[in-house]
PDB file of N, CA and C in Angstrom:
ATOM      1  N   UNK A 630     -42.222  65.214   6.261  1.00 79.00           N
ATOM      2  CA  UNK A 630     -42.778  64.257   5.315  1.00 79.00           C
ATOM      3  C   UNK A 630     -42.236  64.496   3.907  1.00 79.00           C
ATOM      4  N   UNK A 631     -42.350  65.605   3.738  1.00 89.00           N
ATOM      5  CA  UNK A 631     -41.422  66.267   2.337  1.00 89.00           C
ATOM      6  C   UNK A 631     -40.127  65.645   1.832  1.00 89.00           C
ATOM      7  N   UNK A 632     -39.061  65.688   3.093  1.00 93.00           N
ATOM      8  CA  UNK A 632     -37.853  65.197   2.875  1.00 93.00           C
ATOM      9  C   UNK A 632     -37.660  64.102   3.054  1.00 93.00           C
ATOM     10  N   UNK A 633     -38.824  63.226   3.342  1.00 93.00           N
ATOM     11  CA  UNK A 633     -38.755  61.881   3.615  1.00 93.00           C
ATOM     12  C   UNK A 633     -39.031  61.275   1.976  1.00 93.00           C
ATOM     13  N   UNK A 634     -40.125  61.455   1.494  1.00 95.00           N
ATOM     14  CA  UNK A 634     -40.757  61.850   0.192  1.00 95.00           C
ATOM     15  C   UNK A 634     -39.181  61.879  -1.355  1.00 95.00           C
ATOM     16  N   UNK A 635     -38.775  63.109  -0.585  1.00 95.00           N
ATOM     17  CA  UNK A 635     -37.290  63.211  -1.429  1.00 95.00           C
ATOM     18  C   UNK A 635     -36.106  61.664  -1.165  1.00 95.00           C
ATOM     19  N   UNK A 636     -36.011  61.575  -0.274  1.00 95.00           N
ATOM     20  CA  UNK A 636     -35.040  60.455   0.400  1.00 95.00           C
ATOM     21  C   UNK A 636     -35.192  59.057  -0.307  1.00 95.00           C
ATOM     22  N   UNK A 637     -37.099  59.171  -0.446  1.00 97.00           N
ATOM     23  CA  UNK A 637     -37.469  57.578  -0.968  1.00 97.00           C
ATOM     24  C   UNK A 637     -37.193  58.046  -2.384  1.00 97.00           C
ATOM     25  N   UNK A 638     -37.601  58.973  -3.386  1.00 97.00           N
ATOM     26  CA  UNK A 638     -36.908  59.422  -4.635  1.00 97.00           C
ATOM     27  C   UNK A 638     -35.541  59.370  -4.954  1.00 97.00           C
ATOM     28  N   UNK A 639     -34.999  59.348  -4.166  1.00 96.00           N
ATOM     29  CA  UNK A 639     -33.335  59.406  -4.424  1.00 96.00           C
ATOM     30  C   UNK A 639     -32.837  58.288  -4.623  1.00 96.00           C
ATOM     31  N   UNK A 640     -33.365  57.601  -3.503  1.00 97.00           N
ATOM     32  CA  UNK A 640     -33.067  55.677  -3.068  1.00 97.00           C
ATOM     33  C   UNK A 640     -33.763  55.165  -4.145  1.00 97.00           C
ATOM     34  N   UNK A 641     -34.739  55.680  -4.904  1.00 97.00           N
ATOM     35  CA  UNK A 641     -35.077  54.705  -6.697  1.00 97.00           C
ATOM     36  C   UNK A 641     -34.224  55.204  -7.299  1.00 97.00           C
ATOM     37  N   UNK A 642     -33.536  55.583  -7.170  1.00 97.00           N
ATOM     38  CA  UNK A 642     -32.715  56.387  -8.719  1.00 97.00           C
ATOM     39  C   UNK A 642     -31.520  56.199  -8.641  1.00 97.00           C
ATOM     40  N   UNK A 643     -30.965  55.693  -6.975  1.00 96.00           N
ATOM     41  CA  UNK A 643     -29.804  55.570  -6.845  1.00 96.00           C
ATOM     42  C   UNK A 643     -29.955  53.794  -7.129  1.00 96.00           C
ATOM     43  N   UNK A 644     -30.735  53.312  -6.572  1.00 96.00           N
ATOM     44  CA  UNK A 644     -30.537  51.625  -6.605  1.00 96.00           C
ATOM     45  C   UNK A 644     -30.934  51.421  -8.328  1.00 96.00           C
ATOM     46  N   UNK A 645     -31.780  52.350  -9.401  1.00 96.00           N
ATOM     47  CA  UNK A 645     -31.842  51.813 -10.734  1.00 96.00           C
ATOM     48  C   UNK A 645     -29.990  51.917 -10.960  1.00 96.00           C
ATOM     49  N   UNK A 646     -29.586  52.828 -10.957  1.00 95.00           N
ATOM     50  CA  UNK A 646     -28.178  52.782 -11.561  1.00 95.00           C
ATOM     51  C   UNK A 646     -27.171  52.004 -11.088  1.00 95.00           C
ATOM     52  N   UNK A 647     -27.412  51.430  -9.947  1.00 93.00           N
ATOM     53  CA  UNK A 647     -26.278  50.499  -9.282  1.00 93.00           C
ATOM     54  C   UNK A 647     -26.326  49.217 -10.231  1.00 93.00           C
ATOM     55  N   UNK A 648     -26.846  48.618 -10.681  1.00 89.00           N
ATOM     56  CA  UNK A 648     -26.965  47.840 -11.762  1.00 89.00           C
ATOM     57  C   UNK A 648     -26.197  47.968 -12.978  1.00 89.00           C
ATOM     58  N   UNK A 649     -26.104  49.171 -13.435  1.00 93.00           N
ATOM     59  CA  UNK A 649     -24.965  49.880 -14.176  1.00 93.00           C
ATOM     60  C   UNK A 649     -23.702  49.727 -13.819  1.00 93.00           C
ATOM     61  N   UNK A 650     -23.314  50.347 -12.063  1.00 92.00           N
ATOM     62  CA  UNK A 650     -22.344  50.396 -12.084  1.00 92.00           C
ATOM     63  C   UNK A 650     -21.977  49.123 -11.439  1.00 92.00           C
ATOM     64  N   UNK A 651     -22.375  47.652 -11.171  1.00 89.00           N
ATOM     65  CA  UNK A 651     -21.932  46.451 -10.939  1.00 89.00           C
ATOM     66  C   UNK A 651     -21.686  46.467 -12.463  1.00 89.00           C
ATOM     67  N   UNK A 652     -22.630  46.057 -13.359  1.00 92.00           N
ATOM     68  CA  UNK A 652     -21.832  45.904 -14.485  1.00 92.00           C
ATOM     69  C   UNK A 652     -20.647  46.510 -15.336  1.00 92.00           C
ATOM     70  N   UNK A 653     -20.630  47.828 -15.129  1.00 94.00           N
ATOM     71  CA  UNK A 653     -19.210  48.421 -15.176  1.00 94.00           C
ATOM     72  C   UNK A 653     -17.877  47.902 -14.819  1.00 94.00           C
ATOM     73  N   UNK A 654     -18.293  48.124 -13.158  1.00 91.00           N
ATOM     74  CA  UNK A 654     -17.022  47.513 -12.837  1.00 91.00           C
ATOM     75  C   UNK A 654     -16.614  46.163 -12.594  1.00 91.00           C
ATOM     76  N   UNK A 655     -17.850  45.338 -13.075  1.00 91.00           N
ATOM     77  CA  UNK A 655     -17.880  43.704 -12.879  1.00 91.00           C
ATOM     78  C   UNK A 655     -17.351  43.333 -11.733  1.00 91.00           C
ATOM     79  N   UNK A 656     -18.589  43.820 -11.005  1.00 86.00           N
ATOM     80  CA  UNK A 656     -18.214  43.354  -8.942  1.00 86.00           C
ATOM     81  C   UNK A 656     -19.653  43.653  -8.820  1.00 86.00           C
ATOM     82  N   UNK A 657     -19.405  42.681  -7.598  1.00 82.00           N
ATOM     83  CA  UNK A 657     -20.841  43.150  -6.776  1.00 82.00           C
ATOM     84  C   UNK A 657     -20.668  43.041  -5.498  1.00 82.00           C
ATOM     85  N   UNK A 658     -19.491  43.161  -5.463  1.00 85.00           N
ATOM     86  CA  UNK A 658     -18.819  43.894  -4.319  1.00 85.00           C
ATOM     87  C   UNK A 658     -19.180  45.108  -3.998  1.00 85.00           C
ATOM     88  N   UNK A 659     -20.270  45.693  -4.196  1.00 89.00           N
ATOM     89  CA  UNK A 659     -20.228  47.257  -3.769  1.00 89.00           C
ATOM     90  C   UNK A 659     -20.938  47.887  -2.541  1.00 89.00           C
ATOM     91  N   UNK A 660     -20.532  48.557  -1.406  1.00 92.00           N
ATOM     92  CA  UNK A 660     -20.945  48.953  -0.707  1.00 92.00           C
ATOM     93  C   UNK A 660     -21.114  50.376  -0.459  1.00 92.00           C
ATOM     94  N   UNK A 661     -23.026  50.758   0.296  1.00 94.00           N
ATOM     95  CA  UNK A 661     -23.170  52.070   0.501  1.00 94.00           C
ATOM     96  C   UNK A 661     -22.933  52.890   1.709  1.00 94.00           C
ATOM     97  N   UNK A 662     -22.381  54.152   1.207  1.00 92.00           N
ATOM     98  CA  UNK A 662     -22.476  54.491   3.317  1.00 92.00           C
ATOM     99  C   UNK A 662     -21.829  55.565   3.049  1.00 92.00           C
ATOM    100  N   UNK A 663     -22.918  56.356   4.286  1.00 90.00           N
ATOM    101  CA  UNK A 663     -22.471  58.111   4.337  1.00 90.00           C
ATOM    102  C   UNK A 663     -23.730  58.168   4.996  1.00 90.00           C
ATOM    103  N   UNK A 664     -23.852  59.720   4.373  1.00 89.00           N
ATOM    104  CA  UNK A 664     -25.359  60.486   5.521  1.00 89.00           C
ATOM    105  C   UNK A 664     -26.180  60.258   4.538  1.00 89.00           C
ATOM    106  N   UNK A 665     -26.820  59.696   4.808  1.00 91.00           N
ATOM    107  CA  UNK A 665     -28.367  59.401   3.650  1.00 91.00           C
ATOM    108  C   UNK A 665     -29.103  60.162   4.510  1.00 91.00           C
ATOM    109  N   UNK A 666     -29.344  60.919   5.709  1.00 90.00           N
ATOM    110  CA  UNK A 666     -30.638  61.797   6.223  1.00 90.00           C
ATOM    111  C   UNK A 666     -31.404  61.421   6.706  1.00 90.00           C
ATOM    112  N   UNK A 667     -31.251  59.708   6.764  1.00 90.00           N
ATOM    113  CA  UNK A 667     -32.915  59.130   7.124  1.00 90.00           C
ATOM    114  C   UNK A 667     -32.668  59.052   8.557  1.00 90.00           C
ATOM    115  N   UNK A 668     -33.739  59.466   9.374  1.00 87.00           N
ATOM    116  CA  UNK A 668     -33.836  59.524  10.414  1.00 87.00           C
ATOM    117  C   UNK A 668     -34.777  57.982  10.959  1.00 87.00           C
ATOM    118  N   UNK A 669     -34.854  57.133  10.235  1.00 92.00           N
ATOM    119  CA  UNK A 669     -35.747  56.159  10.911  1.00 92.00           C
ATOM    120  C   UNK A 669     -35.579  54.638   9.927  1.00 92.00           C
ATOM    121  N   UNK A 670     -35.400  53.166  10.163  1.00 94.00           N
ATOM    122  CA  UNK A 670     -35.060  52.366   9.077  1.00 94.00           C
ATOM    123  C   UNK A 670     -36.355  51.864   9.083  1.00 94.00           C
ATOM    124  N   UNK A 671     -37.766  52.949   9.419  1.00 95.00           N
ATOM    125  CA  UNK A 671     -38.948  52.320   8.718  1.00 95.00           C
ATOM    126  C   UNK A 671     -39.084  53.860   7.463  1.00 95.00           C
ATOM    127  N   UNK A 672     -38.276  54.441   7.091  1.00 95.00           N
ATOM    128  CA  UNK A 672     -38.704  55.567   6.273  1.00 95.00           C
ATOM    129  C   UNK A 672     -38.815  54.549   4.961  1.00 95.00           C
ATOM    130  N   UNK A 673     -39.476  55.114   3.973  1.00 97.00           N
ATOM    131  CA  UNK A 673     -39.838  54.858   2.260  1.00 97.00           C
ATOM    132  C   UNK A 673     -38.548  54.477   1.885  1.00 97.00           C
ATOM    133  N   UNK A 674     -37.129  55.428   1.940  1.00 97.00           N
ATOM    134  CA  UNK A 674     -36.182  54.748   1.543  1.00 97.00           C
ATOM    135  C   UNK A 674     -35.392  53.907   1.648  1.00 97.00           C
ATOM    136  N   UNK A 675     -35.505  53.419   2.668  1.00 97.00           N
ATOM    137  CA  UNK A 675     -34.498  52.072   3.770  1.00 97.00           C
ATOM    138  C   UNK A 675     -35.127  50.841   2.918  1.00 97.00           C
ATOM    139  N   UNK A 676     -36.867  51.079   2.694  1.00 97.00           N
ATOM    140  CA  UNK A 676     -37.609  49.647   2.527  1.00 97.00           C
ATOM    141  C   UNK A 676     -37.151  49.865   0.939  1.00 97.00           C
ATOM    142  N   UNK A 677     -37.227  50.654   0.307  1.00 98.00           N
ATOM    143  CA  UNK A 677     -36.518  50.539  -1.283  1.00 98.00           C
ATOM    144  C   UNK A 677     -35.281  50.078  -1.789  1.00 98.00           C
ATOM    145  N   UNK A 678     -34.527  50.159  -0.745  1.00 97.00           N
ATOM    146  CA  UNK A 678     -32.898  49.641  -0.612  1.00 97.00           C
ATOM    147  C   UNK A 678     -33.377  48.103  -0.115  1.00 97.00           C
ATOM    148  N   UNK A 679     -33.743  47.899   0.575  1.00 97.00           N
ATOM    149  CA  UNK A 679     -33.674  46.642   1.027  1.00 97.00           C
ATOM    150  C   UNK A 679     -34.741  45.591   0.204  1.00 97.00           C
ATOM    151  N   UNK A 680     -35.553  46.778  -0.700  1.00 97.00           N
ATOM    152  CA  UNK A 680     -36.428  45.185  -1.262  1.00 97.00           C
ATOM    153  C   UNK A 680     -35.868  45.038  -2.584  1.00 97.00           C
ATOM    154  N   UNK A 681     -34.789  46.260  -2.616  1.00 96.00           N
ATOM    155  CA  UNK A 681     -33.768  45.822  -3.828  1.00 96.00           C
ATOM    156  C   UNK A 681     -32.732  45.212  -3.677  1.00 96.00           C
ATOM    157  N   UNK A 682     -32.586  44.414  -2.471  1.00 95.00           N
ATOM    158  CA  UNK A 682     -31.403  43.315  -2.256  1.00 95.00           C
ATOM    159  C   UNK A 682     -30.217  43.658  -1.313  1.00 95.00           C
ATOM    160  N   UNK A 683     -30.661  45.404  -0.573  1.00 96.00           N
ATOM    161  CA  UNK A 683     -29.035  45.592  -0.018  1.00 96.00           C
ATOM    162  C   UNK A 683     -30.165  45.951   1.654  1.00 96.00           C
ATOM    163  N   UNK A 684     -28.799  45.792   2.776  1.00 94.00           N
ATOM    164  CA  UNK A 684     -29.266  45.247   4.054  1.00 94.00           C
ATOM    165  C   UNK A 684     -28.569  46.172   4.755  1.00 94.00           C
ATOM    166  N   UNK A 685     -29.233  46.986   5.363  1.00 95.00           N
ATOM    167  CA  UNK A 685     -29.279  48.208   6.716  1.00 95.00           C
ATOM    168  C   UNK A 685     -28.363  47.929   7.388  1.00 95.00           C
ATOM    169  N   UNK A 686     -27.177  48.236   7.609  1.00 93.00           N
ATOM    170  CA  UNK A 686     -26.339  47.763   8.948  1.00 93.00           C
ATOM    171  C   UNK A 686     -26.667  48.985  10.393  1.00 93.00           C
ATOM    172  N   UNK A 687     -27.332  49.695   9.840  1.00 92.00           N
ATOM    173  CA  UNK A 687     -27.739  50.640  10.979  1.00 92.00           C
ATOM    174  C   UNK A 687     -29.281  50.457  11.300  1.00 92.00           C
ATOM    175  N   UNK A 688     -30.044  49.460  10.805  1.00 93.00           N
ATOM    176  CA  UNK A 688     -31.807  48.928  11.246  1.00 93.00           C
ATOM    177  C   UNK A 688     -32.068  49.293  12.409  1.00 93.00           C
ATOM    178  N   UNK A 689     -31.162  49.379  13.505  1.00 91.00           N
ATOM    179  CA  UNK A 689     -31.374  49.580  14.742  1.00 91.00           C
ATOM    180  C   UNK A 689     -31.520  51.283  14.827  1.00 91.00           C
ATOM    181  N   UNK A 690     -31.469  51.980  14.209  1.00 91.00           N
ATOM    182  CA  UNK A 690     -30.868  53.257  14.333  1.00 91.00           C
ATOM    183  C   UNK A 690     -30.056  53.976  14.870  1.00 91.00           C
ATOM    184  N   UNK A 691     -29.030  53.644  15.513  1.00 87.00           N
ATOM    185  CA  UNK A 691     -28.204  53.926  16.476  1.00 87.00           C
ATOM    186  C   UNK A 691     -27.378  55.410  16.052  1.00 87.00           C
ATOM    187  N   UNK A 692     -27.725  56.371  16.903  1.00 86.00           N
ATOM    188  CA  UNK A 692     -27.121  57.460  16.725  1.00 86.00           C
ATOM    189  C   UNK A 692     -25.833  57.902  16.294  1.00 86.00           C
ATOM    190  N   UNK A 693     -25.798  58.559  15.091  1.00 83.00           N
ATOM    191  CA  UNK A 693     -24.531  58.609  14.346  1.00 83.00           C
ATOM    192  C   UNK A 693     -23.371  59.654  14.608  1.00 83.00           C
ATOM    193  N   UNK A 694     -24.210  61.184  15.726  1.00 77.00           N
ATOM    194  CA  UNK A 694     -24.350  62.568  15.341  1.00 77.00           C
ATOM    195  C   UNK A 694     -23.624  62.410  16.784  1.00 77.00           C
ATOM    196  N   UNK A 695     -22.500  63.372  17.291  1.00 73.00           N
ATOM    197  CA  UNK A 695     -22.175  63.680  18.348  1.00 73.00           C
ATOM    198  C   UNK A 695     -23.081  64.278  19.670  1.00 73.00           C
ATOM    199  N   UNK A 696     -23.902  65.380  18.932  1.00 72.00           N
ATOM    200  CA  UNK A 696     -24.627  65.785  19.585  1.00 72.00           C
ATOM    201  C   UNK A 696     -26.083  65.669  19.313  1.00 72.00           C
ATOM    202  N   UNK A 697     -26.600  64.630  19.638  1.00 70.00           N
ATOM    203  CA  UNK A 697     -28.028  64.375  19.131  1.00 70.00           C
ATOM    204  C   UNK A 697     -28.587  63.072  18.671  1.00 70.00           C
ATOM    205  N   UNK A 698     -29.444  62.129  19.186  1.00 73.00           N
ATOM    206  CA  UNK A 698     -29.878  61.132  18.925  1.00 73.00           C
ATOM    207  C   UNK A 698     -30.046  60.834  17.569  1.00 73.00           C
ATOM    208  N   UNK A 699     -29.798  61.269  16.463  1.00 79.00           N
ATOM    209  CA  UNK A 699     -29.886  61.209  15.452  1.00 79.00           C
ATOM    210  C   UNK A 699     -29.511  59.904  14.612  1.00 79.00           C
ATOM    211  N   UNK A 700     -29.734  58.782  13.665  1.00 81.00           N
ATOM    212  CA  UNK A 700     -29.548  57.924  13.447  1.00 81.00           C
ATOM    213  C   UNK A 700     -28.919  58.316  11.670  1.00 81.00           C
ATOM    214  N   UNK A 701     -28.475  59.320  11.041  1.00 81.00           N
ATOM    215  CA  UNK A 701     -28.582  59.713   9.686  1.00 81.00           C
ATOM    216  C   UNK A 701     -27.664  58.708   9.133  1.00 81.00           C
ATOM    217  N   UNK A 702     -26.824  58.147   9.377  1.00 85.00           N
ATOM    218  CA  UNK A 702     -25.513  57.617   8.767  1.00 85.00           C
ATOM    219  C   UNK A 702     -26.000  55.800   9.043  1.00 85.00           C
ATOM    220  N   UNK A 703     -25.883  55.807   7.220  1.00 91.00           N
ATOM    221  CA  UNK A 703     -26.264  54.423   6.947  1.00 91.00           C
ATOM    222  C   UNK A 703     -25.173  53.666   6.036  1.00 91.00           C
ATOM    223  N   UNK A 704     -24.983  52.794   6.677  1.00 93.00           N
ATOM    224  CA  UNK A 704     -24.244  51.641   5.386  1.00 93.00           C
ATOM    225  C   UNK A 704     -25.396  50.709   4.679  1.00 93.00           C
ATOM    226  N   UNK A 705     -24.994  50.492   3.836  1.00 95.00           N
ATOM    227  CA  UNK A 705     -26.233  49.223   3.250  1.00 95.00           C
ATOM    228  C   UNK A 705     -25.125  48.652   1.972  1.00 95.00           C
ATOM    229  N   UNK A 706     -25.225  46.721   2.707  1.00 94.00           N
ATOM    230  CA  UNK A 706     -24.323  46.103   2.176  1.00 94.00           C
ATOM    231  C   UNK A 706     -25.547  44.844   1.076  1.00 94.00           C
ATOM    232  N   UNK A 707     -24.948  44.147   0.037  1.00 93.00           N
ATOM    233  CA  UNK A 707     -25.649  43.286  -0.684  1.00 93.00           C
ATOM    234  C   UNK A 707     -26.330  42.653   0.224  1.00 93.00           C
ATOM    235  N   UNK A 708     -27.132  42.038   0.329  1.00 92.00           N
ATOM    236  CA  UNK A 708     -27.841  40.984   1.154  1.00 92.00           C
ATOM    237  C   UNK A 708     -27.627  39.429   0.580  1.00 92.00           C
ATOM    238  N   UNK A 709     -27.259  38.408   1.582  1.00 86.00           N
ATOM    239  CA  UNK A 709     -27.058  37.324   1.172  1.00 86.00           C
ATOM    240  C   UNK A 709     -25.427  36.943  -0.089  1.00 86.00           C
ATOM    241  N   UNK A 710     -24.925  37.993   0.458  1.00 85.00           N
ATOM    242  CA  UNK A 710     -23.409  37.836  -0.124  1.00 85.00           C
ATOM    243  C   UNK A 710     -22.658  37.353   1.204  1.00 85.00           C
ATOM    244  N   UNK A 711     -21.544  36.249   1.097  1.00 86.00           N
ATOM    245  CA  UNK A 711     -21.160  36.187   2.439  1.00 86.00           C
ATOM    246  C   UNK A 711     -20.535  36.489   2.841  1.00 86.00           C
ATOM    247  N   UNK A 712     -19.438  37.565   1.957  1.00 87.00           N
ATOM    248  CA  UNK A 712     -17.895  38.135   2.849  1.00 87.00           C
ATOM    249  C   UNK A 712     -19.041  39.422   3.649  1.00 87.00           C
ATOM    250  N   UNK A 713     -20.152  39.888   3.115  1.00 87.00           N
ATOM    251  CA  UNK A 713     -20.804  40.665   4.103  1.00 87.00           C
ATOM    252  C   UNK A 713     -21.592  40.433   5.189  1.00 87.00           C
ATOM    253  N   UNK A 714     -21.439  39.021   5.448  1.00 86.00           N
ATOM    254  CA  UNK A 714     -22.529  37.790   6.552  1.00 86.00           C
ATOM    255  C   UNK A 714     -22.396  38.501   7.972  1.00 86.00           C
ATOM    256  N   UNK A 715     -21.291  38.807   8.475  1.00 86.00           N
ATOM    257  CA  UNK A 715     -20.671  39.172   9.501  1.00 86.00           C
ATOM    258  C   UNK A 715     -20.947  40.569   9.877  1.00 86.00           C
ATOM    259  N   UNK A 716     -20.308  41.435   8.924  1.00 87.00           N
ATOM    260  CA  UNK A 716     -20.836  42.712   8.728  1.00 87.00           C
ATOM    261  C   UNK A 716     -21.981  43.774   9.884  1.00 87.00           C
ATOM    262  N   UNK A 717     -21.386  44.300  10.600  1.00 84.00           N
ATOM    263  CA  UNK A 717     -21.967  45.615  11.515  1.00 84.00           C
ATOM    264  C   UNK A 717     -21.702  46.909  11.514  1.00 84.00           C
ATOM    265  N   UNK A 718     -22.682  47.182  11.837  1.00 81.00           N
ATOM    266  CA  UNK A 718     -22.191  49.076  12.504  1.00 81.00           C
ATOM    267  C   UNK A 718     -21.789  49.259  14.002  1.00 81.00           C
ATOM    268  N   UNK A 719     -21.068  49.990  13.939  1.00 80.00           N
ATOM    269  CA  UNK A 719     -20.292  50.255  15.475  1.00 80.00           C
ATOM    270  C   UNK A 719     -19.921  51.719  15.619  1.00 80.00           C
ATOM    271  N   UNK A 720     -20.797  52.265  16.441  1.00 76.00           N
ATOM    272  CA  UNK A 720     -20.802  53.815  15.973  1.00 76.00           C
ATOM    273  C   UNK A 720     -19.732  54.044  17.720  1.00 76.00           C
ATOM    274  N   UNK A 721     -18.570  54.954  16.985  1.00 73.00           N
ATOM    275  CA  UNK A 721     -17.450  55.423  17.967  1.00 73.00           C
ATOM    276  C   UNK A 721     -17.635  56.589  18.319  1.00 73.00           C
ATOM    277  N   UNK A 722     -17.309  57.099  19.147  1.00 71.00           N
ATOM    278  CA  UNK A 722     -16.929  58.365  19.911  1.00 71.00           C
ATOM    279  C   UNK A 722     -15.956  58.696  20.169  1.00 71.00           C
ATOM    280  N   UNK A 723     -15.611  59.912  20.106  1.00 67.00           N
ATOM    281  CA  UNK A 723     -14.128  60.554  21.148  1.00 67.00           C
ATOM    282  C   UNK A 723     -13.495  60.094  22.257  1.00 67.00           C
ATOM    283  N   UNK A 724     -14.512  59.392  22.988  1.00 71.00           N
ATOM    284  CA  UNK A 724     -13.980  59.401  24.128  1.00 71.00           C
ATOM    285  C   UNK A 724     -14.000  57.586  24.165  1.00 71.00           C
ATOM    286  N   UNK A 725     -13.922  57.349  23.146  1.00 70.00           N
ATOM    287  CA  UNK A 725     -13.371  55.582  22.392  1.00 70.00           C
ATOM    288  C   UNK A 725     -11.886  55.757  22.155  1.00 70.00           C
ATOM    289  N   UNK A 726     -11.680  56.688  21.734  1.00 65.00           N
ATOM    290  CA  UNK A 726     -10.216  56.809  21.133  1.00 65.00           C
ATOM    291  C   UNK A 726      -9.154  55.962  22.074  1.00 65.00           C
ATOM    292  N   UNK A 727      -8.342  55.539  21.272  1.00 63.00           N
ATOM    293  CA  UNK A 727      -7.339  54.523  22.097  1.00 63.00           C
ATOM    294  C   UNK A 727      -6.071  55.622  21.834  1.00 63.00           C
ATOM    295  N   UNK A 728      -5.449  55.871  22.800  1.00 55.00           N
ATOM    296  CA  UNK A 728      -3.981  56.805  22.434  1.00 55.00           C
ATOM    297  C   UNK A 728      -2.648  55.802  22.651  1.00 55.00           C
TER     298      UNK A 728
END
């Protein structure tokens, strides 16, 4: 609950400054994605990202982690932008590899 607690803290502080950096770089083109930790897209921080305008491509949770059901690895794209309309997660494996 602790690190869930931290996760939703991070996700306010990261979505106040994105506002900054659209206006910086005058785009709003910007997309998120890496290990955010969250193990679930009902945690505190998923719903803070998303009621600030950007959209889960991993909602489903689909396991990110080789070894382990784990869902940690999130993208989150603008919502209602349309070059991102299309936009999914497609989580690969090793044994996807095309040689």
């Amino acid at each position: 609950a602790a690190t869930s607690q931290q996760r939703a803290l991070e996700a306010s502080v990261l979505v106040a400054a994105l506002d900054r950096v659209r206006r910086h770089f005058e785009d709003d083109d910007v997309v998120l994605l890496g290990d955010f930790n969250v193990l679930s897209a009902q945690e505190p921080a998923v719903a803070i990202y998303t009621a600030a305008g950007w959209k889960d491509l991993n909602s489903e949770d689909l396991p990110t982690t080789h070894d382990g059901p784990a869902p940690f690895d999130r993208i989150l794209v603008p919502q209602g932008e349309r070059e991102f309309e299309a936009c999914r997660l497609t989580v690969r494996s090793a044994t996807d590899a095309v040689l």
